[in-house]
PDB file of C-alpha atoms in Angstrom:
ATOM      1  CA  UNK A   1      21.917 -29.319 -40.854  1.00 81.00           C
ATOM      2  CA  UNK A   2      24.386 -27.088 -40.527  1.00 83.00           C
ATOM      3  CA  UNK A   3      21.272 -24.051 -40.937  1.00 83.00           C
ATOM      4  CA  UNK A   4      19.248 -25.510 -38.655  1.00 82.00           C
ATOM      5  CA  UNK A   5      21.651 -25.684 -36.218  1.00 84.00           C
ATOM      6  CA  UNK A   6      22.354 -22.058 -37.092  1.00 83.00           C
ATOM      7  CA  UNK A   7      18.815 -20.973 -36.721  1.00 87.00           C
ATOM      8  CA  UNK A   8      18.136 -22.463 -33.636  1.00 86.00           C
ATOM      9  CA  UNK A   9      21.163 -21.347 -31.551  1.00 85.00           C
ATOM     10  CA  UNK A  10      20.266 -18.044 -32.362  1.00 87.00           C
ATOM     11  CA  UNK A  11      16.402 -18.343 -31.300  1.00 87.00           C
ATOM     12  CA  UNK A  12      17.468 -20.070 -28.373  1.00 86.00           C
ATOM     13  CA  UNK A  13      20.219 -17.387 -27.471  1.00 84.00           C
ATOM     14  CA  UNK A  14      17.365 -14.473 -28.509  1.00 83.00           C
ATOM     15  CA  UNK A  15      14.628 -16.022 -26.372  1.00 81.00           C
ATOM     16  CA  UNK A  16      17.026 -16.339 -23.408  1.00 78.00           C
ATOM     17  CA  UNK A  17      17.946 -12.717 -23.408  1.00 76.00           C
ATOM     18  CA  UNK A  18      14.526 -12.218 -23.979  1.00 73.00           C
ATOM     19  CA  UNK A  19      13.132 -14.029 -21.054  1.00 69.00           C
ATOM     20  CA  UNK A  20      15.295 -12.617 -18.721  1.00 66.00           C
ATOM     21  CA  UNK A  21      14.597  -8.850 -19.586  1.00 68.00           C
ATOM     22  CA  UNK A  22      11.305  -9.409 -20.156  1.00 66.00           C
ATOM     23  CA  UNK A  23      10.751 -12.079 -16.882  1.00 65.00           C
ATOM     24  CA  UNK A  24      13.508  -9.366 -14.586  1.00 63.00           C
ATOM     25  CA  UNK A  25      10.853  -6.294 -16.014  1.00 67.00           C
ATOM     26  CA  UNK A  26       7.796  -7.815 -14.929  1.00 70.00           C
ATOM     27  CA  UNK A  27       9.369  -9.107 -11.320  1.00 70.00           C
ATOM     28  CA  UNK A  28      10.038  -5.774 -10.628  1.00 74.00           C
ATOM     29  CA  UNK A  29       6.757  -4.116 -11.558  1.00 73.00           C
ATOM     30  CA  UNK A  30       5.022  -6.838  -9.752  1.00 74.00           C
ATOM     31  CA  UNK A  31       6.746  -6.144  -6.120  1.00 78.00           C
ATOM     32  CA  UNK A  32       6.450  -2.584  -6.674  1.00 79.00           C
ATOM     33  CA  UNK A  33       2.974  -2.931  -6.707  1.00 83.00           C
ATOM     34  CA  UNK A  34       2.369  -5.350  -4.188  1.00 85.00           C
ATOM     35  CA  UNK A  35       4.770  -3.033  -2.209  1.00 86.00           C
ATOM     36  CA  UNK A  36       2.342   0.083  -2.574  1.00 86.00           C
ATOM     37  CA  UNK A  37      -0.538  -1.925  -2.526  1.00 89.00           C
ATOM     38  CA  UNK A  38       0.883  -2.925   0.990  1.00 89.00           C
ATOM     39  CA  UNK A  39       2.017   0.672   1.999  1.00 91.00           C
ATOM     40  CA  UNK A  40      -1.721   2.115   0.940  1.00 89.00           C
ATOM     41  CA  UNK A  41      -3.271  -0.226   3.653  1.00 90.00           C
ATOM     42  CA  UNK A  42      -1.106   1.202   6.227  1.00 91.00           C
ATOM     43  CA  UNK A  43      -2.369   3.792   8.994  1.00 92.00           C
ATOM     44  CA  UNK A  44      -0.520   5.362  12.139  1.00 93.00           C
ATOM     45  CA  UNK A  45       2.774   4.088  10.509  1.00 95.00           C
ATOM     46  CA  UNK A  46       6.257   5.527  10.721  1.00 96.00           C
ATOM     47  CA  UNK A  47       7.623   7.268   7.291  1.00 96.00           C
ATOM     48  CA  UNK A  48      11.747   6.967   7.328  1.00 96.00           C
ATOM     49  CA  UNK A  49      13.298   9.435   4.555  1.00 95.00           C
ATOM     50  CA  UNK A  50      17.311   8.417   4.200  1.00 92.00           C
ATOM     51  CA  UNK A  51      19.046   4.957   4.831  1.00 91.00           C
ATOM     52  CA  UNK A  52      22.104   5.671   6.765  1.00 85.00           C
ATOM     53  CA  UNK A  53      24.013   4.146   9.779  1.00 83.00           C
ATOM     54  CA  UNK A  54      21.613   6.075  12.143  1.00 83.00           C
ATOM     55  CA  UNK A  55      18.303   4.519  10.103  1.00 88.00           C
ATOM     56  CA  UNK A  56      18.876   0.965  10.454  1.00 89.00           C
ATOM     57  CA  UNK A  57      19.194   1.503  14.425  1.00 89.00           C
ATOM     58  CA  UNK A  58      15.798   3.407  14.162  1.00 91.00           C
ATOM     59  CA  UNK A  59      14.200   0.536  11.848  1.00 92.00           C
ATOM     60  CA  UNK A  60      15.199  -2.232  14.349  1.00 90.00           C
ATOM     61  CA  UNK A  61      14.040  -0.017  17.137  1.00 89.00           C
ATOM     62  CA  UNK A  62      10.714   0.144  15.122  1.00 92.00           C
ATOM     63  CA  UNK A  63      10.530  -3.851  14.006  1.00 90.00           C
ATOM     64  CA  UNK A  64      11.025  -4.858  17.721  1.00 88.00           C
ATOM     65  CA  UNK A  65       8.978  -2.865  19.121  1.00 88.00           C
ATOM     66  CA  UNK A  66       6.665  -4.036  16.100  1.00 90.00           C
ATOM     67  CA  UNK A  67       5.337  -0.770  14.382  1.00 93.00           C
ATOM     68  CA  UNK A  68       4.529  -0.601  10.589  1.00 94.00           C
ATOM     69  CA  UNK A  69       7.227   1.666   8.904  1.00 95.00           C
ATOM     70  CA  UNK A  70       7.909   2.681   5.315  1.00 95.00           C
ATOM     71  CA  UNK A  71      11.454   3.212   3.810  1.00 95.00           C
ATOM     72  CA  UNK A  72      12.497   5.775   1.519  1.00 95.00           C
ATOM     73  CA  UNK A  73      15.567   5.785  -0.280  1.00 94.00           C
ATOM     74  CA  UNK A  74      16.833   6.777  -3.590  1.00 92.00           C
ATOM     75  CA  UNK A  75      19.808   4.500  -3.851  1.00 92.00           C
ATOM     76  CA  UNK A  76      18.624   0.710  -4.846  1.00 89.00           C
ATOM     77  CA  UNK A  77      21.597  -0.913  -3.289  1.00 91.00           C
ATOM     78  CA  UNK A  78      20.532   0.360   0.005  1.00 91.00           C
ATOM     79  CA  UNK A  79      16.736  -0.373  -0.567  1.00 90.00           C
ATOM     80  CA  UNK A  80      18.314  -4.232  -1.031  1.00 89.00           C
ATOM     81  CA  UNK A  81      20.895  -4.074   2.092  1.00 91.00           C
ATOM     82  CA  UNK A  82      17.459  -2.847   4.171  1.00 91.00           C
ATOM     83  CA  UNK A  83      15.760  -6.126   2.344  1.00 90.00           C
ATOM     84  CA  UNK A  84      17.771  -8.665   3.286  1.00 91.00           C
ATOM     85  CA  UNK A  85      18.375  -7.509   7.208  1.00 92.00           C
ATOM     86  CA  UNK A  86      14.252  -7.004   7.669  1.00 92.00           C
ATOM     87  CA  UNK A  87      12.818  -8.734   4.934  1.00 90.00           C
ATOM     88  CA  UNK A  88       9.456  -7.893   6.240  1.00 89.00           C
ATOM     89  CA  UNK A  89      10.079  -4.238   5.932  1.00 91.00           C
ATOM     90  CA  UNK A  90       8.247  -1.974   3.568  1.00 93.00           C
ATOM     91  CA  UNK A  91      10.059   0.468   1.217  1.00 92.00           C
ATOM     92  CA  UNK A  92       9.827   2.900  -1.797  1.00 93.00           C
ATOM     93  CA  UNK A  93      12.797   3.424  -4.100  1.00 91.00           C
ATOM     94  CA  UNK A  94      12.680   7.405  -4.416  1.00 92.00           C
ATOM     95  CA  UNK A  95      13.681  11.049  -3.775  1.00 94.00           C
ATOM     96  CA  UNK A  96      11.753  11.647  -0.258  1.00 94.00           C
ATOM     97  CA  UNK A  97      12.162  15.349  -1.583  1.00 94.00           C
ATOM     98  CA  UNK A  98       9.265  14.658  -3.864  1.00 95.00           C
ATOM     99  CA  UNK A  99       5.767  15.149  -3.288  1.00 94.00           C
ATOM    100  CA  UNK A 100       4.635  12.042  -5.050  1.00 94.00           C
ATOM    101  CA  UNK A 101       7.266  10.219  -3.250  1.00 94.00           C
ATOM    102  CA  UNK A 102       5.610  11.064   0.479  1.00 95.00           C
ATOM    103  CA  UNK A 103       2.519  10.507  -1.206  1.00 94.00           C
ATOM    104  CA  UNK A 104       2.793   6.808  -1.968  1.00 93.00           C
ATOM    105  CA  UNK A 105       4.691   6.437   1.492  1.00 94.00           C
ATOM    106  CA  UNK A 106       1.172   7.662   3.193  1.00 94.00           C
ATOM    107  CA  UNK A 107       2.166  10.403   4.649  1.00 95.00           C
ATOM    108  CA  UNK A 108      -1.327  11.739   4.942  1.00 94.00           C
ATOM    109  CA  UNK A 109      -2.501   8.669   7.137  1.00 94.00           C
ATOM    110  CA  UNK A 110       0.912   7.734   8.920  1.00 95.00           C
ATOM    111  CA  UNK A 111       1.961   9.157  12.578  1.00 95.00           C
ATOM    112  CA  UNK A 112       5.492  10.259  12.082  1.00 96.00           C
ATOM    113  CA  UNK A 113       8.367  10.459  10.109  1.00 97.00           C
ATOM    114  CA  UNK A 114      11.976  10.750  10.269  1.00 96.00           C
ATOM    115  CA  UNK A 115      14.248  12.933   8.062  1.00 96.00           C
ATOM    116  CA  UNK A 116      17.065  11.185   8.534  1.00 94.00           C
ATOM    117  CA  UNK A 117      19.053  11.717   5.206  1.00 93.00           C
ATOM    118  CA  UNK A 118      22.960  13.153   5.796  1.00 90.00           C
ATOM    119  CA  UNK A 119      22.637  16.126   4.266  1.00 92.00           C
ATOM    120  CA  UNK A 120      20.748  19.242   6.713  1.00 93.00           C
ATOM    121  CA  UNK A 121      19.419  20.732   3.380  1.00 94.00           C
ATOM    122  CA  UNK A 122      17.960  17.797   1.915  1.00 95.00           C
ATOM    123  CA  UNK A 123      16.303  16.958   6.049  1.00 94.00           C
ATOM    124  CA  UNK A 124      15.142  20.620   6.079  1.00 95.00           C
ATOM    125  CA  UNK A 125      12.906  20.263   2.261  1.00 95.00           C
ATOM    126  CA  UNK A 126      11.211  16.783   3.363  1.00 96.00           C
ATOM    127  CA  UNK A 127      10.512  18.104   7.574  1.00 95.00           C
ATOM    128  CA  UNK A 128       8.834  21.503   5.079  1.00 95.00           C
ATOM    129  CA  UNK A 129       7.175  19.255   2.749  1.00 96.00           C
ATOM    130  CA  UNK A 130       5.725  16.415   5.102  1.00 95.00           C
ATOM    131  CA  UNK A 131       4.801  19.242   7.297  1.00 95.00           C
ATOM    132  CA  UNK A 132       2.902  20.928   3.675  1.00 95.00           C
ATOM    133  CA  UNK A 133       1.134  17.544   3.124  1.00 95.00           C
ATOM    134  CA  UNK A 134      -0.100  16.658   6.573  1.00 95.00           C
ATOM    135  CA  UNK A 135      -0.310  19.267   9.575  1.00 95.00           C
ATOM    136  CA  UNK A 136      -0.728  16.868  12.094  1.00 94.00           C
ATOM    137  CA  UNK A 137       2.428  14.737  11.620  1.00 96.00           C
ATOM    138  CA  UNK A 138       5.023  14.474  13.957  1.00 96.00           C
ATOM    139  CA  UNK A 139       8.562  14.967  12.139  1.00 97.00           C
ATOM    140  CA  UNK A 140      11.472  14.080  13.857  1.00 96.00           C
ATOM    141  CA  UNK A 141      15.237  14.885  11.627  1.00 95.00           C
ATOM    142  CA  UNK A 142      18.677  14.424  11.904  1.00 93.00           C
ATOM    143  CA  UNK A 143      20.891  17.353  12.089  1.00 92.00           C
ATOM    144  CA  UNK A 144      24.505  16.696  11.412  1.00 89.00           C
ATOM    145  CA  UNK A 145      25.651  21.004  11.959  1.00 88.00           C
ATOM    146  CA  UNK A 146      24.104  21.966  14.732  1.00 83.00           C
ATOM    147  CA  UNK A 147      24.297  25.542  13.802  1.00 87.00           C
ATOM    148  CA  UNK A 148      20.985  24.557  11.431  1.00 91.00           C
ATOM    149  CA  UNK A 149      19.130  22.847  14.035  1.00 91.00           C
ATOM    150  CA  UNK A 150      16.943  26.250  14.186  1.00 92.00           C
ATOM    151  CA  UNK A 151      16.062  26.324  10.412  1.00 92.00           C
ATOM    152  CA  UNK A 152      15.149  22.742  10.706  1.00 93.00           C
ATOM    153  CA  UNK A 153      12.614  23.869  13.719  1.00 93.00           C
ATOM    154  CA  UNK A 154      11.126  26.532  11.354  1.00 92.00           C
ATOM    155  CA  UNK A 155      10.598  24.328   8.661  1.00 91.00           C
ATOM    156  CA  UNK A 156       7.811  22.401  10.662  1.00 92.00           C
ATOM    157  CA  UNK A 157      10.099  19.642  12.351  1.00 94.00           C
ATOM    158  CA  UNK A 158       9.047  18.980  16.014  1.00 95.00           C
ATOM    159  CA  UNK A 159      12.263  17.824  17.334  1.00 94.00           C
ATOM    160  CA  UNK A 160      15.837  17.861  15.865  1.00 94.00           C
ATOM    161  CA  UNK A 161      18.420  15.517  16.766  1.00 92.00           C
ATOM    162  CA  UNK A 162      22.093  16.127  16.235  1.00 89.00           C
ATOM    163  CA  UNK A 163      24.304  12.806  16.570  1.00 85.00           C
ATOM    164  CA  UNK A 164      27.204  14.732  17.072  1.00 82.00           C
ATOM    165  CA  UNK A 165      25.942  16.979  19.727  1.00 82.00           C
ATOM    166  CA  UNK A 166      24.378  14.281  21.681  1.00 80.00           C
ATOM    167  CA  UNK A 167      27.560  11.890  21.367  1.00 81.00           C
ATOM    168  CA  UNK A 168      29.210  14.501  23.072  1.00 83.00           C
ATOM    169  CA  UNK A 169      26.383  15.092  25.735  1.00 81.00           C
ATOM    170  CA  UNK A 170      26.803  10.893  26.190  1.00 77.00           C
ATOM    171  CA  UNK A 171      30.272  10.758  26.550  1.00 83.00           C
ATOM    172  CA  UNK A 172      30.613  13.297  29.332  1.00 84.00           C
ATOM    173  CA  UNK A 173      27.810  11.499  31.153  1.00 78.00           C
ATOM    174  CA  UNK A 174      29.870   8.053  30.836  1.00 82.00           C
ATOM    175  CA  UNK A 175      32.503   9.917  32.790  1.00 84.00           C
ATOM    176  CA  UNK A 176      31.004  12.627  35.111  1.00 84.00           C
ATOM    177  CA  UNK A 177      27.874  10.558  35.978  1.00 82.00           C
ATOM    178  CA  UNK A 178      27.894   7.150  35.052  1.00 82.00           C
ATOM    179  CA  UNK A 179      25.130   5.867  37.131  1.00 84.00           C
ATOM    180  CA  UNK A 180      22.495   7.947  35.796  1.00 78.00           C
ATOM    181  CA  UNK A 181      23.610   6.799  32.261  1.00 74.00           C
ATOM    182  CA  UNK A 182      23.453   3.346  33.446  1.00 78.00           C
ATOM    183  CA  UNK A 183      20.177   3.677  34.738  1.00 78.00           C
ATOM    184  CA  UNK A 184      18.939   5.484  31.602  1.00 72.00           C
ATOM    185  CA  UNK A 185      20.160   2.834  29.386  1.00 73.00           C
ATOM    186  CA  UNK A 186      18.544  -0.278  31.385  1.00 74.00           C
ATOM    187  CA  UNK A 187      15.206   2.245  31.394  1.00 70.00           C
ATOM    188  CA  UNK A 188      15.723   2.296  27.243  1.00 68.00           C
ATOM    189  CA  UNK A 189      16.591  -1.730  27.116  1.00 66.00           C
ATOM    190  CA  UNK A 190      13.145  -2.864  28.842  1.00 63.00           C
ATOM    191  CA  UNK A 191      11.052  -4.180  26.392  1.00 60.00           C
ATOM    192  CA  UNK A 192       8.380  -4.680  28.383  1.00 60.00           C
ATOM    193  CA  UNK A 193       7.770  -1.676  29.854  1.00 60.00           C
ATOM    194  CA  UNK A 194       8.544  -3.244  33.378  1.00 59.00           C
ATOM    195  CA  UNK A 195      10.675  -0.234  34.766  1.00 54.00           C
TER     196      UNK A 195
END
């Protein structure tokens, strides 16, 4: 009895741990490839390279205004924060730095992407790269020292944004002419194009 019981605690307790790496292993190979099976239908999308504060204004922007985008992001916890705010939206776990990387985002078939990362260096390598692995592309990066906003421009980027630069820009605007940044801002907020 006593052997028995013995032997089948410990099949039970080594098919358990079993099933769950085995059943977690498979789950995760599965949405990966429905993920890139997804991704390689996509054309005229939006590539985003870097999850930060600035990105997930730039992916609502992008699911309101409902056009396809693909996420990039080497960190899985952020992959999963992007998941559960737009569960809809498309993503690769990755280094955007990598050839392969773009490649499975569809860089050659999509209309833009963002560099959008916090580090200049890292912004400057994908805007060179995507710019290496499709001509056409529009790339748009962030720029957090806008002393490299230049470099950035000569790696192939087409416009360079610098958050700190333009807060600034804002901020006087608020004060010395508040109007026109009220009018800009309803312009931005109108969905429909009405303005």
């Amino acid at each position: 009895l006593i052997a028995f019981f013995g032997i089948g605690v410990l099949t039970y307790f080594v098919s358990t741990i079993a099933a769950v790496i085995i059943e977690g292993d498979f789950r995760k190979s599965y949405i990966k490839r429905k993920m890139e099976k997804k991704i390689g239908k996509l054309s005229d999308h939006y590539i985003i390279c870097g999850i930060g504060e600035h990105s997930l204004h730039l992916i609502d922007e992008l699911v309101s205004t409902e056009r396809d985008s693909v996420c990039i992001d080497i960190k899985p916890d952020v992959i999963n924060r992007v998941q559960n705010l737009y569960p809809s939206q498309k993503y690769i776990e990755g280094d955007a730095t990598h050839e392969d990387i773009l490649r499975k985002a569809g860089i050659e078939n999509a209309k833009g992407i963002f560099a959008t990362t916090n580090d200049d260096n890292v912004n400057l390598v994908i805007s060179l790269l995507s710019r290496k692995l499709n001509p056409k592309i529009r790339i748009i990066s962030l720029c957090d020292n806008h002393d490299n906003q230049n470099k950035i421009l000569l790696a192939g980027a087409d416009g360079v944004v610098s958050p700190n630069y333009l807060g600034g820009l804002r901020m006087a605007n608020e004060m010395l002419r508040p109007l026109v940044a009220t009018f800009l801002d309803s312009l931005r907020r109108d969905k429909n194009k009405n303005l």
